[in-house]
PDB file of C-alpha atoms in Angstrom:
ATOM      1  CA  UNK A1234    -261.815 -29.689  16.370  1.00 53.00           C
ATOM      2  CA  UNK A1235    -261.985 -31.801  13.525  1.00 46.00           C
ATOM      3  CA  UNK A1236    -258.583 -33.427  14.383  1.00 47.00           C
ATOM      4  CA  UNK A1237    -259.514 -34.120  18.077  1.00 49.00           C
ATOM      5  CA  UNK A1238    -262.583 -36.048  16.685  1.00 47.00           C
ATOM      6  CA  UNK A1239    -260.334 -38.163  14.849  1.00 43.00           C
ATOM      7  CA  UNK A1240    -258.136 -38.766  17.381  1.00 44.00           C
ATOM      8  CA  UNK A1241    -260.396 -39.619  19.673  1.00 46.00           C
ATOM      9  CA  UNK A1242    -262.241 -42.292  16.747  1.00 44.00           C
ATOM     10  CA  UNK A1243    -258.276 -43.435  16.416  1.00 44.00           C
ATOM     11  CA  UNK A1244    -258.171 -44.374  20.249  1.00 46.00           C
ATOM     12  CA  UNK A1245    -261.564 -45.899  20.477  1.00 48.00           C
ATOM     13  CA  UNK A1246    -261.122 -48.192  17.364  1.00 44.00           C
ATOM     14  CA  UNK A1247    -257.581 -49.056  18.812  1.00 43.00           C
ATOM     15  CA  UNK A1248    -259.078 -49.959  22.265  1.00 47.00           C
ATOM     16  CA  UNK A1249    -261.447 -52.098  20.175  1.00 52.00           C
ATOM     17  CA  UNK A1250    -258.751 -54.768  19.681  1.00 48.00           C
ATOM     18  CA  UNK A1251    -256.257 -53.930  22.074  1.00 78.00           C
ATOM     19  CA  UNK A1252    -257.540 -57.282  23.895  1.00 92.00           C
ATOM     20  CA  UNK A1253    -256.714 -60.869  23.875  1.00 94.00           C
ATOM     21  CA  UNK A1254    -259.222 -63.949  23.490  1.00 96.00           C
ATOM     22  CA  UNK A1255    -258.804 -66.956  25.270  1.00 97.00           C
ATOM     23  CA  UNK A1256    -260.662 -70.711  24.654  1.00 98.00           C
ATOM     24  CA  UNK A1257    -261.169 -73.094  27.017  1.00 98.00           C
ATOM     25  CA  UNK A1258    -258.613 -75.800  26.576  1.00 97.00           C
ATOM     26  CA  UNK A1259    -261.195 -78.885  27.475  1.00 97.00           C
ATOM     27  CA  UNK A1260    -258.482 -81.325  27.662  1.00 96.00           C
ATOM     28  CA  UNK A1261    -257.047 -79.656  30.657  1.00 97.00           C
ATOM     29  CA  UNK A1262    -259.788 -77.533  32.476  1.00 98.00           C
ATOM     30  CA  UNK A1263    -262.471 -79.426  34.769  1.00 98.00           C
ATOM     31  CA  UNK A1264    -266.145 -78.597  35.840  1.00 98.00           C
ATOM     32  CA  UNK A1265    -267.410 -80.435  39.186  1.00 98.00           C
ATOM     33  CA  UNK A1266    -269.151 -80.485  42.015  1.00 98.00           C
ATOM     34  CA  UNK A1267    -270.630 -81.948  45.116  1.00 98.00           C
ATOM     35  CA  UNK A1268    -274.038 -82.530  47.074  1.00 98.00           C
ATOM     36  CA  UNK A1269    -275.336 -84.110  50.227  1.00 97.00           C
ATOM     37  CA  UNK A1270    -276.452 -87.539  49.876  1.00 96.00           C
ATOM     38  CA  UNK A1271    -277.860 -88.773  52.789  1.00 95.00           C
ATOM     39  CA  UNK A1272    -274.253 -87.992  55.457  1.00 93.00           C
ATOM     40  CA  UNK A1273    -271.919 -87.368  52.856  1.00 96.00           C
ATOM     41  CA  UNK A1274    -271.175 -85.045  49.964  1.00 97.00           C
ATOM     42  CA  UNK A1275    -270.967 -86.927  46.178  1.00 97.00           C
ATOM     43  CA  UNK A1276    -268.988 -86.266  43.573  1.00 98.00           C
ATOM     44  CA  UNK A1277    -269.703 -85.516  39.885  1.00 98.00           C
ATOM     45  CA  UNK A1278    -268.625 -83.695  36.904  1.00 98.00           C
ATOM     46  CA  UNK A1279    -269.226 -82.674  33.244  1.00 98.00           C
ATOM     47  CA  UNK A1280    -266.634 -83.859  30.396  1.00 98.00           C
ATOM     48  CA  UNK A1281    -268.154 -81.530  27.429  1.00 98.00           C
ATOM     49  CA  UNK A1282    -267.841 -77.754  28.061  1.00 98.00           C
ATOM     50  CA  UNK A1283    -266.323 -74.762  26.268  1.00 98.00           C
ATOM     51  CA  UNK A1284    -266.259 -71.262  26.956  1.00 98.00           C
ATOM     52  CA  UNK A1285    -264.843 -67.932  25.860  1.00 98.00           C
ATOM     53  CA  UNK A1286    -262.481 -65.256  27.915  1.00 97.00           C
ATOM     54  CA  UNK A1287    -261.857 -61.936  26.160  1.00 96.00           C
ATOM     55  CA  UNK A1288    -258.922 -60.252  28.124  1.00 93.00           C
ATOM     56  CA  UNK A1289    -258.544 -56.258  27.652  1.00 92.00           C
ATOM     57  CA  UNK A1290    -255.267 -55.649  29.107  1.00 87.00           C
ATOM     58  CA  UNK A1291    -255.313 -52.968  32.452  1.00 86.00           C
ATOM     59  CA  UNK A1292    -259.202 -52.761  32.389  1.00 90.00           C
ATOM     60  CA  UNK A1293    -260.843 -55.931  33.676  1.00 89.00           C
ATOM     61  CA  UNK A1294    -263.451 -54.318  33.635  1.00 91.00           C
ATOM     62  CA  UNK A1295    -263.945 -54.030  29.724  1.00 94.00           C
ATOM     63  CA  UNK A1296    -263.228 -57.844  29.924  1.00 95.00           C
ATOM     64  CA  UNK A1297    -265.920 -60.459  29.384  1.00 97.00           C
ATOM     65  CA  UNK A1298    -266.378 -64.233  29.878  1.00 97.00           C
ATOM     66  CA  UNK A1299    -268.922 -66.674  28.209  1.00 98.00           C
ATOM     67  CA  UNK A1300    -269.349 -70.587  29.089  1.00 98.00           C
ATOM     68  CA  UNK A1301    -271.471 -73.343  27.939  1.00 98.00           C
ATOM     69  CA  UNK A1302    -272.160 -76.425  30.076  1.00 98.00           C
ATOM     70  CA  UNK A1303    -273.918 -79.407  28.153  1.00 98.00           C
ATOM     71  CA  UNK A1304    -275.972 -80.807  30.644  1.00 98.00           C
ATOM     72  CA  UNK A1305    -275.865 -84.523  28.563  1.00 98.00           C
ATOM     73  CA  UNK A1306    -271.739 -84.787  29.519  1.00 98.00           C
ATOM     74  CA  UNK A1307    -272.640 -85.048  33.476  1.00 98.00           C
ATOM     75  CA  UNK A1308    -270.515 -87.612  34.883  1.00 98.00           C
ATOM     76  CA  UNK A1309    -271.300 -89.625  38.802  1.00 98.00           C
ATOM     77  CA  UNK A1310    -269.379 -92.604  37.891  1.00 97.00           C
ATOM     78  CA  UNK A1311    -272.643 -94.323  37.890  1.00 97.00           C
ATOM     79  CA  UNK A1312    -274.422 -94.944  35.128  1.00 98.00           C
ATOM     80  CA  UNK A1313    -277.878 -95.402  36.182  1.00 98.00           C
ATOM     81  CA  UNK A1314    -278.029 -92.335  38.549  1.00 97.00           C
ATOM     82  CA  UNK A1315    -276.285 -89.979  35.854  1.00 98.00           C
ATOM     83  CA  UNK A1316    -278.966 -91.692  33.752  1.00 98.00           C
ATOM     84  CA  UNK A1317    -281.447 -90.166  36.494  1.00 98.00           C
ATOM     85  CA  UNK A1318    -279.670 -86.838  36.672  1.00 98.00           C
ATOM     86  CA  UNK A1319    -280.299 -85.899  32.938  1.00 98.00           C
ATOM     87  CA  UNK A1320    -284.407 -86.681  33.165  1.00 98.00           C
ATOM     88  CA  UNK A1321    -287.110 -83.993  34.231  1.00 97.00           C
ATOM     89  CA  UNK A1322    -286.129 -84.744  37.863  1.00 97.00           C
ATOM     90  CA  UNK A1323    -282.593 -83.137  37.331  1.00 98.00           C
ATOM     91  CA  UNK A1324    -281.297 -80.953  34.156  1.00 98.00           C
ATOM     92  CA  UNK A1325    -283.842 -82.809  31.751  1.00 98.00           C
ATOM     93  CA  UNK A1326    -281.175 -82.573  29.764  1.00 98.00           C
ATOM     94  CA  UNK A1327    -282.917 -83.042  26.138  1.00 97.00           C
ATOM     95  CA  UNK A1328    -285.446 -79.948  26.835  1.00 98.00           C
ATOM     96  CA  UNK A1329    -282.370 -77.704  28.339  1.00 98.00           C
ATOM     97  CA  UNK A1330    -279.267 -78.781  26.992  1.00 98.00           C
ATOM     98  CA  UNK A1331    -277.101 -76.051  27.890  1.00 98.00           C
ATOM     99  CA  UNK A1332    -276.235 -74.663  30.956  1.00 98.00           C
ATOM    100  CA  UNK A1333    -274.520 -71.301  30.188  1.00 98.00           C
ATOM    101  CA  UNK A1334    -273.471 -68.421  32.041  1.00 98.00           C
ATOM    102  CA  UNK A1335    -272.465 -64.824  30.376  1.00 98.00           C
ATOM    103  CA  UNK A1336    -270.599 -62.354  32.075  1.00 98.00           C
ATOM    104  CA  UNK A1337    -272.061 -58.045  32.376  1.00 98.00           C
ATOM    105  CA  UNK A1338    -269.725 -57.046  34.855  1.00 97.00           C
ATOM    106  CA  UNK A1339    -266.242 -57.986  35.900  1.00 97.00           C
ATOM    107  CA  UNK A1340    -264.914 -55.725  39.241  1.00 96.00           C
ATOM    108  CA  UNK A1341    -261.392 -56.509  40.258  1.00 95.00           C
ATOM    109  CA  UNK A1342    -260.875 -57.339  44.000  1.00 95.00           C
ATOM    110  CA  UNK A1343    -257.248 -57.357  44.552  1.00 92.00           C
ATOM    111  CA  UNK A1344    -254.388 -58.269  41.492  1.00 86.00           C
ATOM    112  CA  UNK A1345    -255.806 -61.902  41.255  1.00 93.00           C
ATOM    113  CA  UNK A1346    -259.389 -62.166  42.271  1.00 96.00           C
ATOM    114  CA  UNK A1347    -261.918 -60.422  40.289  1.00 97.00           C
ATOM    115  CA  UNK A1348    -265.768 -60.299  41.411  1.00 98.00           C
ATOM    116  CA  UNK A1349    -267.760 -61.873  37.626  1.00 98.00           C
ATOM    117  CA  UNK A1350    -271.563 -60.659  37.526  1.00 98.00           C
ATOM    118  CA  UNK A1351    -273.466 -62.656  34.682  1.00 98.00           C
ATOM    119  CA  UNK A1352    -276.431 -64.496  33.683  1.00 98.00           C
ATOM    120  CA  UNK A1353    -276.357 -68.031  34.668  1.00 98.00           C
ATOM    121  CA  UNK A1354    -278.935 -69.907  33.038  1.00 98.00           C
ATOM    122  CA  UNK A1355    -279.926 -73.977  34.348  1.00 98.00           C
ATOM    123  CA  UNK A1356    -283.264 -76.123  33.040  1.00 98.00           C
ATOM    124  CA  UNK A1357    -284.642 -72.745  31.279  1.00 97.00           C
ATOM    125  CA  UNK A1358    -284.191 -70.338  34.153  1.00 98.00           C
ATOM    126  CA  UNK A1359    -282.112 -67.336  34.587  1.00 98.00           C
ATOM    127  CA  UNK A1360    -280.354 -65.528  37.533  1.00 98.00           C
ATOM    128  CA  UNK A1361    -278.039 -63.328  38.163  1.00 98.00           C
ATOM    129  CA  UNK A1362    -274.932 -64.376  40.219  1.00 98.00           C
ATOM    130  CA  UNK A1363    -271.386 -62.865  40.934  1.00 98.00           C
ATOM    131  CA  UNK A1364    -268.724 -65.459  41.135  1.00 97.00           C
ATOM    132  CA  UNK A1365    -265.390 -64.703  42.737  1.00 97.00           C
ATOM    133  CA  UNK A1366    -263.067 -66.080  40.155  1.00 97.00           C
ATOM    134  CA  UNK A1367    -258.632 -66.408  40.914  1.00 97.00           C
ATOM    135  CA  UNK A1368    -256.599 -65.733  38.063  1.00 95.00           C
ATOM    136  CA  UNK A1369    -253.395 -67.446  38.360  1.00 95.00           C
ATOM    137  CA  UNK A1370    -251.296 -65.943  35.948  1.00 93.00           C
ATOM    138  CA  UNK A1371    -250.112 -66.971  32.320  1.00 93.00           C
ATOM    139  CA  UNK A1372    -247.096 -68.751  30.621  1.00 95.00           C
ATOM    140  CA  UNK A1373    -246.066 -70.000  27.327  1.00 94.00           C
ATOM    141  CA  UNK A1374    -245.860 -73.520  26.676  1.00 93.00           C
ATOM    142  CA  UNK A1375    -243.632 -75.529  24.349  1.00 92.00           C
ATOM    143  CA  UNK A1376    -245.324 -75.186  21.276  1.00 91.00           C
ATOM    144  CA  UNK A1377    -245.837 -71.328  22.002  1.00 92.00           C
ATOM    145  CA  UNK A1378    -249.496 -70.979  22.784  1.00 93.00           C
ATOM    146  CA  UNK A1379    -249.838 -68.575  25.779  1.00 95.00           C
ATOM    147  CA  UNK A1380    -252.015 -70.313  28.101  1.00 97.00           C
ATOM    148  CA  UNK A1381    -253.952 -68.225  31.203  1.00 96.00           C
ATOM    149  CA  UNK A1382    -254.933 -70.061  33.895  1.00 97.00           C
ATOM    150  CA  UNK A1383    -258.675 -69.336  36.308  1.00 98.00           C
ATOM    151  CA  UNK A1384    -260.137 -70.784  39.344  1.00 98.00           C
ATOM    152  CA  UNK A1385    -263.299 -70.210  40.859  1.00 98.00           C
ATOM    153  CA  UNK A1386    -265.785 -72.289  43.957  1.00 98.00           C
ATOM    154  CA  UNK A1387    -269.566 -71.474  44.548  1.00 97.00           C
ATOM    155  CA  UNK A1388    -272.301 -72.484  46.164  1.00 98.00           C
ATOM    156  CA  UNK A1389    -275.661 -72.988  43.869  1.00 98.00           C
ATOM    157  CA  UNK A1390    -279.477 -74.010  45.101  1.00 98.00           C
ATOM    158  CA  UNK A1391    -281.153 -76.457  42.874  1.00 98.00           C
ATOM    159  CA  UNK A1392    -283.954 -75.741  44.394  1.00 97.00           C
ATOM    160  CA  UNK A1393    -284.110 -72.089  42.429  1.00 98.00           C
ATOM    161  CA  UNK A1394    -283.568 -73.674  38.903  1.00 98.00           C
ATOM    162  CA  UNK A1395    -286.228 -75.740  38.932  1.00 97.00           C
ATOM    163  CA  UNK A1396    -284.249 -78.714  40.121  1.00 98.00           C
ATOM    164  CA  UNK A1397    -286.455 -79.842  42.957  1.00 97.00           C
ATOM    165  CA  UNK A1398    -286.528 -83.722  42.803  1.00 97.00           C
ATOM    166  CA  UNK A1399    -285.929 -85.291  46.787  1.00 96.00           C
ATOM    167  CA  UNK A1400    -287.362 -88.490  49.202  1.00 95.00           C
ATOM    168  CA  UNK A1401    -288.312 -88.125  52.606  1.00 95.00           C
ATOM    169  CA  UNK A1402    -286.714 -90.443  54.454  1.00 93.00           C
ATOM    170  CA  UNK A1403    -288.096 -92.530  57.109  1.00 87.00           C
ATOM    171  CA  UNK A1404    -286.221 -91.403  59.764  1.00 85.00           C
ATOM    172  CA  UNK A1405    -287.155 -87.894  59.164  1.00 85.00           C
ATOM    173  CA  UNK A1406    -285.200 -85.687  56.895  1.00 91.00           C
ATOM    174  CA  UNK A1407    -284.505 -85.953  53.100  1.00 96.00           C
ATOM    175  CA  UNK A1408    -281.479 -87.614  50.957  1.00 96.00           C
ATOM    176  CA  UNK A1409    -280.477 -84.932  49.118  1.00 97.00           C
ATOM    177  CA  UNK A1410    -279.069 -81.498  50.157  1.00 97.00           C
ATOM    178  CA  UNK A1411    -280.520 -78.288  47.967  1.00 97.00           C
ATOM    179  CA  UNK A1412    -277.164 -76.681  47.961  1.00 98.00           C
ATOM    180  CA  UNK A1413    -275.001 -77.523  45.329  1.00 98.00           C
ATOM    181  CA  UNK A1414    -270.859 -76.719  45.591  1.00 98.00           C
ATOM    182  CA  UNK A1415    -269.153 -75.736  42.298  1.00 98.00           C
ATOM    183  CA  UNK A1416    -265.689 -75.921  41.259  1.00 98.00           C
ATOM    184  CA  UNK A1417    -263.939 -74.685  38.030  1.00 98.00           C
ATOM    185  CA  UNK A1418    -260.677 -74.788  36.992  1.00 98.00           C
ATOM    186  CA  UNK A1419    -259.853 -73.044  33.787  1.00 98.00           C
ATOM    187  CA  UNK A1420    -256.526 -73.918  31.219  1.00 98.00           C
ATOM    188  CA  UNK A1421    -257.671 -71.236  28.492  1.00 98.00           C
ATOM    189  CA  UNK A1422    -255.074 -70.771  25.199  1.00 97.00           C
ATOM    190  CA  UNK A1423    -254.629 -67.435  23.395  1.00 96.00           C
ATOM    191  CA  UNK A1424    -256.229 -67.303  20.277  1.00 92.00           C
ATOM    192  CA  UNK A1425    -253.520 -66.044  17.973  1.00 80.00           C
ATOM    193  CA  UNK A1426    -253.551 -62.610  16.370  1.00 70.00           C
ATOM    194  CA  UNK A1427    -254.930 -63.419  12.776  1.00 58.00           C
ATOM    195  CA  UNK A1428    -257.096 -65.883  14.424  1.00 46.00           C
ATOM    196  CA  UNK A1429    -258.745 -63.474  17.035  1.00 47.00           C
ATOM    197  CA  UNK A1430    -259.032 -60.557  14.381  1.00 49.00           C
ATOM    198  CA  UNK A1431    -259.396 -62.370  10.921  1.00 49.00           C
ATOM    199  CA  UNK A1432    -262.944 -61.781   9.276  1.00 49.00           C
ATOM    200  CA  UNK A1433    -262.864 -64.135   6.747  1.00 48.00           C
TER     201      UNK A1433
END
């Protein structure tokens, strides 16, 4: 008995760090999206995010993500209205500076699309989404960092963070749309093994 109780501590500690952790390699991931303005869809993006993938080899489903939006980095290409996008209108960006989303469930769909349940979290409130999120495979790179590349689109409503800020228009109708369309493309590098495990 007393050797199956060991064994079985031996294979749970060993499934402990039989997984690999990935960062998000800023310089060549992107975070953007899109909304109605008036009879077309605008652009925009943030340029400071970084986020977390812990990989457990064969069971996605012991796998985890974490990533951090700051809400200050968003980007329009116009200075004045991402001015007006970080105010209590929008993110009011000094009062909720992050916008972060933590996995508690990844299901696997098929070999390269995988189902992500977490807490997303926008201007101080909480929901819980799934995101359908591509994984297009992994390489090695010149310098010999392994790098693991993700992809994901969704659709948000402002409207249910808080974000409710809009002007009638004359003509009837309003210029913005509530429905926000989010796109995410992931470059993530292997943390190596004394890195990932090292306690010091």
């Amino acid at each position: 008995m007393k050797s199956r109780i060991a064994l079985a501590l031996t294979l749970a500690a060993s499934s402990t760090f039989a997984q690999d952790i990935y960062t998000v390699d800023k310089a060549h991931s992107e975070v953007g999206f899109r909304v109605r303005h008036l009879v077309t869809k605008v652009p925009g993006r943030f340029d400071d995010f970084s986020g977390t993938i812990t990989m457990v080899p064969g069971k996605p489903q012991a796998s985890s993500v974490e990533f951090t939006i700051k809400a200050t980095s968003v980007n329009t290409a116009n200075e004045m209205r991402d001015n007006h996008l970080k105010t209590a209108d929008f993110f009011d960006a000094v009062k909720y500076p992050d916008i972060t989303f933590k996995s508690t469930k990844i299901v696997p769909v098929d070999a390269d699309t995988f189902n992500v349940t977490g807490n997303f979290t926008m201007r101080g409130v909480t929901k819980e989404i799934t995101i359908p999120v591509d994984y297009a495979g992994s390489m090695t790179d010149a310098r010999g960092t392994q790098k693991a590349g993700f992809s994901l689109a969704t659709k948000l409503n402002r409207q249910e963070y808080g974000i409710l800020w809009n002007q009638t228009l004359d003509a009837g109708g309003v210029m913005l749309g509530d429905d926000v369309e989010i796109t995410i493309n992931i470059e993530a590098n292997k943390k190596k093994a004394e890195a990932a495990t090292s306690t010091k």
